[in-house]
GROMACS .gro file of C-alpha atoms in nm:
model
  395
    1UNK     CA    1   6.881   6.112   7.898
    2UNK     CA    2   6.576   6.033   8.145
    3UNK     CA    3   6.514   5.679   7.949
    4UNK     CA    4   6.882   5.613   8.005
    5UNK     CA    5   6.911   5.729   8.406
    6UNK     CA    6   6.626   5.495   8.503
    7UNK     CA    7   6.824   5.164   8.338
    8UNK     CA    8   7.137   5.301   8.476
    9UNK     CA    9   6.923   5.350   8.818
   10UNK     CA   10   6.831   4.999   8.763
   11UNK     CA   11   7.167   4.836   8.752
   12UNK     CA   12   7.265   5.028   9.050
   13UNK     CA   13   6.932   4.925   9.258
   14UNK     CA   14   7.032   4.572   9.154
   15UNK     CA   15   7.401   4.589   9.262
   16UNK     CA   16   7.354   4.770   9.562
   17UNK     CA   17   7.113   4.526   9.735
   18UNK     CA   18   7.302   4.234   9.629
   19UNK     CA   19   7.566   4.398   9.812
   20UNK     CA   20   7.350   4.469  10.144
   21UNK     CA   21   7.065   4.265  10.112
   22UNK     CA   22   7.333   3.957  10.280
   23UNK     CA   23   7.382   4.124  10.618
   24UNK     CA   24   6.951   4.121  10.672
   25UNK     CA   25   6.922   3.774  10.604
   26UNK     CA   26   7.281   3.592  10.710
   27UNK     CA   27   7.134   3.415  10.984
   28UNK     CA   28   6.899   3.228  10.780
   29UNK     CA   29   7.156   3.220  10.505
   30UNK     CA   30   7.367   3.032  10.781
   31UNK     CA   31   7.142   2.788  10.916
   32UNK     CA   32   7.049   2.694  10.536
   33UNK     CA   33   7.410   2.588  10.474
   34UNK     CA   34   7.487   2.483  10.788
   35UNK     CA   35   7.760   2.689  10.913
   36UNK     CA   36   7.832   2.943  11.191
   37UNK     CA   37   7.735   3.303  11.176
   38UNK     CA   38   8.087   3.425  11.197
   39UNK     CA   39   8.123   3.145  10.903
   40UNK     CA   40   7.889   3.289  10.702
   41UNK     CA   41   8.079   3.641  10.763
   42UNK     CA   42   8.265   3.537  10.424
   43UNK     CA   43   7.954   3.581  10.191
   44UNK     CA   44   7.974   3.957  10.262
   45UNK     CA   45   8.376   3.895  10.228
   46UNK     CA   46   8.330   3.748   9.853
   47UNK     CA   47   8.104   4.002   9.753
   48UNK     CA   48   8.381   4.254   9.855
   49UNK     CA   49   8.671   4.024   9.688
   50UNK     CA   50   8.451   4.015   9.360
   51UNK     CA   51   8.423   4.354   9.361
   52UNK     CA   52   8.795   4.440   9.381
   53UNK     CA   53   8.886   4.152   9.101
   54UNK     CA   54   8.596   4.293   8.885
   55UNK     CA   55   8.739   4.594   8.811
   56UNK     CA   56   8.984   4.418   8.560
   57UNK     CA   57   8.719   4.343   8.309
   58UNK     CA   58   8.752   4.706   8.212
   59UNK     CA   59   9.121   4.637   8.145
   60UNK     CA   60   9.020   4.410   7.862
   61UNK     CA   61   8.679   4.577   7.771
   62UNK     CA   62   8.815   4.949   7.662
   63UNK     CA   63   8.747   4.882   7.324
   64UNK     CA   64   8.366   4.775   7.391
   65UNK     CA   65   8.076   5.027   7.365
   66UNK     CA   66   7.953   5.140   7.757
   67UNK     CA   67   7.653   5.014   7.661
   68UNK     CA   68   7.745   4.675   7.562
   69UNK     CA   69   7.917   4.598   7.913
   70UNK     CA   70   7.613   4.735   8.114
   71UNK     CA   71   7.478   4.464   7.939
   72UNK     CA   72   7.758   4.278   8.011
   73UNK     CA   73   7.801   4.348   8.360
   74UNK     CA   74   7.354   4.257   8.414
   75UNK     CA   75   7.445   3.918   8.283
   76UNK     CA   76   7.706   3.855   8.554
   77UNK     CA   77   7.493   3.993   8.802
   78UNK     CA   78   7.218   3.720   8.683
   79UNK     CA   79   7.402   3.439   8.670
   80UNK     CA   80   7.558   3.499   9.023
   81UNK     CA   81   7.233   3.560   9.218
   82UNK     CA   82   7.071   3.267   9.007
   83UNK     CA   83   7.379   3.046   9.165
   84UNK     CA   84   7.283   3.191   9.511
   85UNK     CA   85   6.947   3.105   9.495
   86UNK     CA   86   6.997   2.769   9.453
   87UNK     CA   87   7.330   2.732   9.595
   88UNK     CA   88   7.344   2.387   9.761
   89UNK     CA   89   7.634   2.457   9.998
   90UNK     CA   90   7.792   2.727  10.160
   91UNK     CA   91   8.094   2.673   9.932
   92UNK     CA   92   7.862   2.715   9.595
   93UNK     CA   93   7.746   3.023   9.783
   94UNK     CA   94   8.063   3.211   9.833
   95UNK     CA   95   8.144   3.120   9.449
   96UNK     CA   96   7.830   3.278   9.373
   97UNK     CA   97   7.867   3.536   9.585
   98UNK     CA   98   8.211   3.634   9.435
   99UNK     CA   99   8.060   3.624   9.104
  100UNK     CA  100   7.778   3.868   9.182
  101UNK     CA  101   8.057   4.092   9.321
  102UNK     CA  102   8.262   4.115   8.986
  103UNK     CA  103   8.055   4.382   8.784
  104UNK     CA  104   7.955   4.657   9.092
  105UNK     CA  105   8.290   4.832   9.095
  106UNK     CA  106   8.303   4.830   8.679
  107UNK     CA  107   7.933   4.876   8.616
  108UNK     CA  108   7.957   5.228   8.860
  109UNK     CA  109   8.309   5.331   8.655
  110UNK     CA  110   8.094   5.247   8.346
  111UNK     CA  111   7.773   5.409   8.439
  112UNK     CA  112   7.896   5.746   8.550
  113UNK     CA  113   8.082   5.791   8.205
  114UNK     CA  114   7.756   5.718   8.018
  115UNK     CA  115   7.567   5.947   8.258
  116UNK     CA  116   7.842   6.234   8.264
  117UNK     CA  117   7.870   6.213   7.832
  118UNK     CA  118   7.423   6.221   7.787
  119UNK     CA  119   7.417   6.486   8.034
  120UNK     CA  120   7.349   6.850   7.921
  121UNK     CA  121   7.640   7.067   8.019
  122UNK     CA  122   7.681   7.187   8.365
  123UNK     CA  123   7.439   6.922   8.487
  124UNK     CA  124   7.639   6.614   8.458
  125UNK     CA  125   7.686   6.547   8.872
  126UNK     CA  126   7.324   6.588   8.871
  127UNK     CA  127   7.250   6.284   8.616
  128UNK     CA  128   7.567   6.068   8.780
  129UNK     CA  129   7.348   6.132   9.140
  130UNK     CA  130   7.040   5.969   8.965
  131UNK     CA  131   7.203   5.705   8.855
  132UNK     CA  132   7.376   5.642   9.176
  133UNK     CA  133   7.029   5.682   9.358
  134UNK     CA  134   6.950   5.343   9.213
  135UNK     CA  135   7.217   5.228   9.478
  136UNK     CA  136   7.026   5.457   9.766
  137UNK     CA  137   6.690   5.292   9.711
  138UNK     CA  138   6.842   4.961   9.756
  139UNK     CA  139   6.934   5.050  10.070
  140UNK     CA  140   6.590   5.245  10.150
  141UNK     CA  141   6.351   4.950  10.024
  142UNK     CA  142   6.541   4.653   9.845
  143UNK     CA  143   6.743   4.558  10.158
  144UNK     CA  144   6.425   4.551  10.377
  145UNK     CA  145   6.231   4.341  10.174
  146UNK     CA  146   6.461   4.109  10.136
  147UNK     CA  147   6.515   4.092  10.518
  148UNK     CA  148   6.173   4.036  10.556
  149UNK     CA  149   6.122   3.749  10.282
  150UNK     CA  150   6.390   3.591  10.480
  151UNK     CA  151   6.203   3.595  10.783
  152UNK     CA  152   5.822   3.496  10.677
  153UNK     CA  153   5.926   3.289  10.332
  154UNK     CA  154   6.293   3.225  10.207
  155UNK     CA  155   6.554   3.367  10.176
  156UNK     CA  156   6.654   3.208   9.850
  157UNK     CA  157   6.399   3.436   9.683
  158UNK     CA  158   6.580   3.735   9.782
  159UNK     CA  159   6.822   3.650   9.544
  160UNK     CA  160   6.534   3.515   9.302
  161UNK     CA  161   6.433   3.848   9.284
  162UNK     CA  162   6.749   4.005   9.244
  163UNK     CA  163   6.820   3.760   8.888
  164UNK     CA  164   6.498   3.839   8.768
  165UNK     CA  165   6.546   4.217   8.836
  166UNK     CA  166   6.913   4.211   8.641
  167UNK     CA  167   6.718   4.028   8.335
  168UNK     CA  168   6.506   4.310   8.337
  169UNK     CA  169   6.747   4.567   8.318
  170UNK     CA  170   6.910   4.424   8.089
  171UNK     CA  171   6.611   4.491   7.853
  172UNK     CA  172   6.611   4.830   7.998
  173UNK     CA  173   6.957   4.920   7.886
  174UNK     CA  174   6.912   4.772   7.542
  175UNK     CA  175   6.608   4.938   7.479
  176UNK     CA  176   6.693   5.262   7.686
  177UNK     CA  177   7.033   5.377   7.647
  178UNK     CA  178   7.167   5.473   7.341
  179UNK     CA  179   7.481   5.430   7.166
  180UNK     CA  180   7.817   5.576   7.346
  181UNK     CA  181   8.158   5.574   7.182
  182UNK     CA  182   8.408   5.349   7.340
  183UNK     CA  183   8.700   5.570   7.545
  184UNK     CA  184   9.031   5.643   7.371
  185UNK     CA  185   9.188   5.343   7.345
  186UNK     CA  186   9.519   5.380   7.536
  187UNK     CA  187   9.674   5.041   7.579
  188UNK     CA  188   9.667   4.859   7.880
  189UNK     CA  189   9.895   4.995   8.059
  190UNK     CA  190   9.767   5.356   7.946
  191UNK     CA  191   9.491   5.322   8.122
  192UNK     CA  192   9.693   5.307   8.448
  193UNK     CA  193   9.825   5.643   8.314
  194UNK     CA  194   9.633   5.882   8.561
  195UNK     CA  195   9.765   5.720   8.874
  196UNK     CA  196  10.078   5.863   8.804
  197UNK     CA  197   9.996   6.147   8.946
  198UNK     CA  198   9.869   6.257   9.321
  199UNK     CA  199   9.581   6.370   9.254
  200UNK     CA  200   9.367   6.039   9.194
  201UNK     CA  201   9.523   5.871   9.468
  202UNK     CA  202   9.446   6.162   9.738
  203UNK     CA  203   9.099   6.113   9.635
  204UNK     CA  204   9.121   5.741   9.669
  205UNK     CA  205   9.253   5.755  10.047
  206UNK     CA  206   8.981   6.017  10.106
  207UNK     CA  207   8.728   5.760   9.974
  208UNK     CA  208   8.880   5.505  10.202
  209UNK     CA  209   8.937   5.671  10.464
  210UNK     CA  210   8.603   5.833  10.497
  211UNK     CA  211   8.384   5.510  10.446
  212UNK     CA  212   8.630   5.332  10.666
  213UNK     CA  213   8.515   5.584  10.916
  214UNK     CA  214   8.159   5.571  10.894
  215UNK     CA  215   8.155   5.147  10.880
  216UNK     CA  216   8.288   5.222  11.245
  217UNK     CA  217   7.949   5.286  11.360
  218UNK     CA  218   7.754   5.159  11.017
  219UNK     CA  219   7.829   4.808  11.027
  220UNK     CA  220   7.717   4.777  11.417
  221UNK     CA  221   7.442   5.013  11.348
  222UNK     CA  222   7.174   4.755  11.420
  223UNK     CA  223   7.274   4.680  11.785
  224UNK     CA  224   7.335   5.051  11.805
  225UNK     CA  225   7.015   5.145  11.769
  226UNK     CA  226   6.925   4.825  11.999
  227UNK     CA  227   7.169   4.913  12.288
  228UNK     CA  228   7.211   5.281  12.291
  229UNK     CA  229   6.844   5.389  12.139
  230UNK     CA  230   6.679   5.166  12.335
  231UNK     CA  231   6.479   5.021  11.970
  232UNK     CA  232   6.356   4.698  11.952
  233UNK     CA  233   6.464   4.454  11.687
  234UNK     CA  234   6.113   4.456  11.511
  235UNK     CA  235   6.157   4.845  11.471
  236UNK     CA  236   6.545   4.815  11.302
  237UNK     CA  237   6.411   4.731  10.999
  238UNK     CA  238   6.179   5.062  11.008
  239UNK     CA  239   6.501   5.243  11.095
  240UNK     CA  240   6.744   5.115  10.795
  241UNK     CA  241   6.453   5.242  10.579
  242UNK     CA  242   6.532   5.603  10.784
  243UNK     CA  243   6.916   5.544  10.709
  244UNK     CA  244   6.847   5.479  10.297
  245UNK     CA  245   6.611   5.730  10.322
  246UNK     CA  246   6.862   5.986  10.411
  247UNK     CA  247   7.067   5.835  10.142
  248UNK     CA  248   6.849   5.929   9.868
  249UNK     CA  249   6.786   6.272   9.991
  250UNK     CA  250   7.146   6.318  10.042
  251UNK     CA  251   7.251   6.210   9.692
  252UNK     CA  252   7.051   6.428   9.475
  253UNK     CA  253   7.086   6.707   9.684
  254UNK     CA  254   7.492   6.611   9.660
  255UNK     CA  255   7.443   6.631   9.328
  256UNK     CA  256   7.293   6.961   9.274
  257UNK     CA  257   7.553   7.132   9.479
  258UNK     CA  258   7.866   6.968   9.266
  259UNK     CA  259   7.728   7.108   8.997
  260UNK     CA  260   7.666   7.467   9.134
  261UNK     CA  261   8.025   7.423   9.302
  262UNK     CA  262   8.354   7.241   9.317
  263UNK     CA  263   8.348   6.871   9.314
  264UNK     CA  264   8.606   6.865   9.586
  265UNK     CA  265   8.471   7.120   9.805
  266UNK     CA  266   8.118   6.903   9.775
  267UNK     CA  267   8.255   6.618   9.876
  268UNK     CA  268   8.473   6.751  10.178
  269UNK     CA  269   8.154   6.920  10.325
  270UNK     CA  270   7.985   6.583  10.279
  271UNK     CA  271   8.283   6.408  10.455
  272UNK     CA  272   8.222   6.654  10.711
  273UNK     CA  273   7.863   6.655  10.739
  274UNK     CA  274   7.964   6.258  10.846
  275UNK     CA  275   8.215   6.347  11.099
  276UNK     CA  276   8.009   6.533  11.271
  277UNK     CA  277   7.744   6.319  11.319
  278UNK     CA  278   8.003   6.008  11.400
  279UNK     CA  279   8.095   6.314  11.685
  280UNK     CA  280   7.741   6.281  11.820
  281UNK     CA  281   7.722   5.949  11.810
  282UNK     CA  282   7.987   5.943  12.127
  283UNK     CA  283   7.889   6.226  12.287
  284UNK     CA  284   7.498   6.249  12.286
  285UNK     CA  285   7.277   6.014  12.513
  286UNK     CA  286   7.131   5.755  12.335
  287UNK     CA  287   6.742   5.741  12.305
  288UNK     CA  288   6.511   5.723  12.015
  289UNK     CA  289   6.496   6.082  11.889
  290UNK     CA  290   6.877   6.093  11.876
  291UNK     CA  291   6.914   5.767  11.751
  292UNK     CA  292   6.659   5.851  11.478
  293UNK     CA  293   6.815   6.163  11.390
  294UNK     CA  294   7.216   6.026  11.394
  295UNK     CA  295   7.077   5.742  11.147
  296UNK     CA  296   6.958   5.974  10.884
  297UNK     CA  297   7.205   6.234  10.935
  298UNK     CA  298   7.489   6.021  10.883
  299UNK     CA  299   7.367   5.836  10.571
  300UNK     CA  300   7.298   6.159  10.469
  301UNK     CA  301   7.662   6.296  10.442
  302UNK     CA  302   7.786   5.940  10.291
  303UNK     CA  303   7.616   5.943   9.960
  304UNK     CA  304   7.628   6.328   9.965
  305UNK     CA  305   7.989   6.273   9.873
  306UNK     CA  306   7.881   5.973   9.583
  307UNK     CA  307   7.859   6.200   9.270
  308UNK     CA  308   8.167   6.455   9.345
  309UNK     CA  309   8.400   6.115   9.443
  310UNK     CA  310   8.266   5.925   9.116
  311UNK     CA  311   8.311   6.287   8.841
  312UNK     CA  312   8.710   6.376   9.040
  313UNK     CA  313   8.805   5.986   8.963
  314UNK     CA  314   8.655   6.011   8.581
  315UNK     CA  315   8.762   6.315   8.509
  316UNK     CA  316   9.099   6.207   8.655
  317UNK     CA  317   9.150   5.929   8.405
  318UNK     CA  318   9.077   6.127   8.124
  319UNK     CA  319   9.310   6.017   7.825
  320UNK     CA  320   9.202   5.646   7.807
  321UNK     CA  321   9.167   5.551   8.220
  322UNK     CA  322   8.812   5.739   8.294
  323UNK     CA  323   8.679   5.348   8.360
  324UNK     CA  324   8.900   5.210   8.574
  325UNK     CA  325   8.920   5.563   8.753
  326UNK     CA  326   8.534   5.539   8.804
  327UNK     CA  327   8.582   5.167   8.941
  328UNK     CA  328   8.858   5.240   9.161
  329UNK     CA  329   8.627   5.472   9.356
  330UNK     CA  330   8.376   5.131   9.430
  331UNK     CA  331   8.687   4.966   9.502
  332UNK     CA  332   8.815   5.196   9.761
  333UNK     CA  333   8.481   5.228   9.930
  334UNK     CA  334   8.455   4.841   9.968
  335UNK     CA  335   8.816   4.838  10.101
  336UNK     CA  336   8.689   5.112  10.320
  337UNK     CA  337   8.397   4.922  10.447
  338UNK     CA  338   8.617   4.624  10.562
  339UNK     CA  339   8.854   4.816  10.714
  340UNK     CA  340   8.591   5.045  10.919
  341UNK     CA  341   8.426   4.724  11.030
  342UNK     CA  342   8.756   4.553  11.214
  343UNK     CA  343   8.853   4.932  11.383
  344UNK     CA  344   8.514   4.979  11.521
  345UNK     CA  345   8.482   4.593  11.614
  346UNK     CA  346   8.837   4.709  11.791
  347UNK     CA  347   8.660   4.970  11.942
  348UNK     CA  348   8.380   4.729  12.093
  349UNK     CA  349   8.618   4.508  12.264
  350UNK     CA  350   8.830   4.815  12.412
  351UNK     CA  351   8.583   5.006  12.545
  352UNK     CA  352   8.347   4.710  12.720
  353UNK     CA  353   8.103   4.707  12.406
  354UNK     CA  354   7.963   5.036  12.486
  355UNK     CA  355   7.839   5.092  12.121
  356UNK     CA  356   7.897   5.532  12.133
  357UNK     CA  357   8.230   5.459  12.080
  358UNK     CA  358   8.212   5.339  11.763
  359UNK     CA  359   8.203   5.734  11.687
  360UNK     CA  360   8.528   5.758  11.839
  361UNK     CA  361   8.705   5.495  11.602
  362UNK     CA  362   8.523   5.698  11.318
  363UNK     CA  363   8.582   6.077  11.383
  364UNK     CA  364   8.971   6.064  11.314
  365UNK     CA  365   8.918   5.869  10.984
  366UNK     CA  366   8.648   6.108  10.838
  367UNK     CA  367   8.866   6.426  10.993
  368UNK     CA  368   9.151   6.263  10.792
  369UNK     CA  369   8.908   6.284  10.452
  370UNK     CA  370   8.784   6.616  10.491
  371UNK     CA  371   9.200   6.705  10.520
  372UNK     CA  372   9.237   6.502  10.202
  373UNK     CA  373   8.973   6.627  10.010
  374UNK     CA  374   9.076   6.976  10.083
  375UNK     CA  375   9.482   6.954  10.019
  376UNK     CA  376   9.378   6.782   9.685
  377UNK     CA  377   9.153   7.090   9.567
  378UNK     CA  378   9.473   7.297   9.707
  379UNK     CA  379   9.695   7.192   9.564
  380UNK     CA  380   9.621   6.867   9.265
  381UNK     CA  381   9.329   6.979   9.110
  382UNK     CA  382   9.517   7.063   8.796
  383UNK     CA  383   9.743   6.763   8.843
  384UNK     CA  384   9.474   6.566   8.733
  385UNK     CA  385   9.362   6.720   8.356
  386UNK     CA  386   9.030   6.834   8.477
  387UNK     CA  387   9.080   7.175   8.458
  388UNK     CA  388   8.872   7.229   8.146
  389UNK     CA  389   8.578   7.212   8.431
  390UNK     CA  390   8.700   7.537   8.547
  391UNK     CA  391   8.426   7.796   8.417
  392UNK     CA  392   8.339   8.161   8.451
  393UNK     CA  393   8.062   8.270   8.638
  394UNK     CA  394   7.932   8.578   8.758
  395UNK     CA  395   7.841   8.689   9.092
   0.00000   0.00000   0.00000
């Protein structure tokens, strides 16, 4: 099961900076094809469209081995950051961009049922948080050094890096992970089954509506820590390596506590754990310790919740729909992500760019997810077939 984490840890490193890695180096990106910064806002928009679109490759892949579209999904991945490496124009680079998008939300529905099936039993959110700390480290280390290649080489080998990376996994995964029955075969439109319930779409708007509320403050986090912390730009990087930092930490240890507990009570204390530090961010004066602290803290509580979101949505689709389940978790988060970006962009202009309230626009969104995640273990957890996880254990 190790050999098969780390390629699965691979393909989520590889996904998750392609995802980020844009925002470090779009003014360069910018300049290169000769467009405007706001402009260049839609190669972070394709990536996001790709990801949404890419979820329907599951729709025709449910009779294919798991293994055979990881591989699948590491060839798209290569071709697309290949195309934005060389891309000529800033058209050829939001084509490319799209394309790299396609496999993230199907590769993460793909790799947490491979991860939950190898794990030993009562240790499965454990081996999805591994897999899903391939995503973390992107964030702690991939995402930096691609904002600095951008800065003292090009950024064109960011996304060198990022093809070569995907043709290595792809070895990985051949080599590494062995084979996995397909999932019942249910038709097309029985794969849609599960979202004829509730319960998988209360877990969807918690998704969304707690990601939506920590974009609020993430996606001006930079100026943030300029503005209100009083850090200088040469230090930001330092500080997103804080932020993926936290993310790591808070993943595994997310992890541990699904398994020990429920999946929905994990994730509503890790919605919460964000709401209260989106809380701080308006009230508490802004200087380097807080600043520091906020950072980590709050990219703490939003992979805490990765590994209870990604096992409710699988086990949810049970009966033929566990992949599209797992993908409509990536989905939602992306959605999320765009969404939190325009209310705390809102926020800016309303309240004379004072960047604290970006906490404000936040708060109600991730109080709205902790509600969510709590009225679904209330009330749908066995509305959703996943009460075989129910166990007996003594106190």
């Amino acid at each position: 099961m190790k050999k098969s984490l780390l390629a699965l840890a691979s393909g989520a490193f590889i996904l998750g900076a392609a995802e980020f890695v844009m925002m470090g180096i779009l003014p360069q990106a910018a300049e290169a094809t000769h467009v405007s910064i706001p402009t260049a806002g839609n190669y972070i928009s394709a990536y996001a469209i790709g990801v949404c679109i890419g979820t329907l490759i599951l729709v025709f892949g449910r009779k294919v081995p798991p293994r055979n579209l990881i591989v699948l999904f590491m060839v798209i991945a290569l071709v697309g950051n290949t195309m934005s490496a060389f891309a000529p124009n800033a058209a050829v680079l939001i084509v490319a961009r799209f394309i790299s998008g396609l496999p993230h939300g199907a590769f993460f529905g793909t790799a947490t049922l491979i991860a939950k099936t190898l794990a030993d039993k009562g240790k499965e959110a454990q081996a999805v948080s591994v897999m899903v700390t391939g995503q973390t480290v992107a964030n702690m280390l991939g995402v930096p050094a691609g904002t600095l290649l951008a800065e003292y080489l090009n950024w064109r080998l960011a996304f060198g890096v990022l093809a070569a990376w995907a043709a290595m996994t792809i070895v990985l995964t051949v080599t590494m992970i062995p084979y996995v029955a397909p999932i019942k075969d249910a038709g097309i439109a029985g794969q849609f089954r599960f979202l004829t319930r509730r319960g998988p779409w209360v877990i969807l708007a918690a998704v969304f509506t707690g990601n939506a509320g920590v974009f609020c403050w993430w996606s001006y986090v930079s100026p943030w820590l300029q503005k209100t912390g009083g850090w200088s730009s040469a230090l930001v990087p330092v500080m997103m390596m804080l932020a993926g930092f936290g993310m790591v930490v808070g993943g595994l240890i997310g992890g541990r506590i699904t398994d020990r507990w429920r999946h929905a009570g994990t994730a509503a204390l890790g919605q919460a754990i964000s709401g209260i530090g989106l809380l701080m961010v308006l009230l508490l004066p802004g200087n380097h310790v807080t600043t520091a602290l906020l950072t980590f803290w709050i990219a703490f509580g939003l992979f805490f919740i990765s590994a209870p979101q990604q096992l409710l949505m699988t086990e949810a689709g049970q009966g033929g729909g566990e992949l599209i389940a797992g993908a409509a978790v990536q989905v939602a988060f992306n959605f999320g992500n765009a969404v939190g970006s325009i209310i705390g962009g809102a926020m800016l202009t309303t309240f004379s760019m004072n960047y604290r309230f970006t906490g404000l626009g936040g708060l109600p969104l991730a109080v709205l997810s902790v509600g969510l995640l709590a009225f679904y273990s209330w009330r749908c957890e066995t509305d959703t077939e996943a009460a075989h996880r129910l166990r007996e254990i003594k106190v």
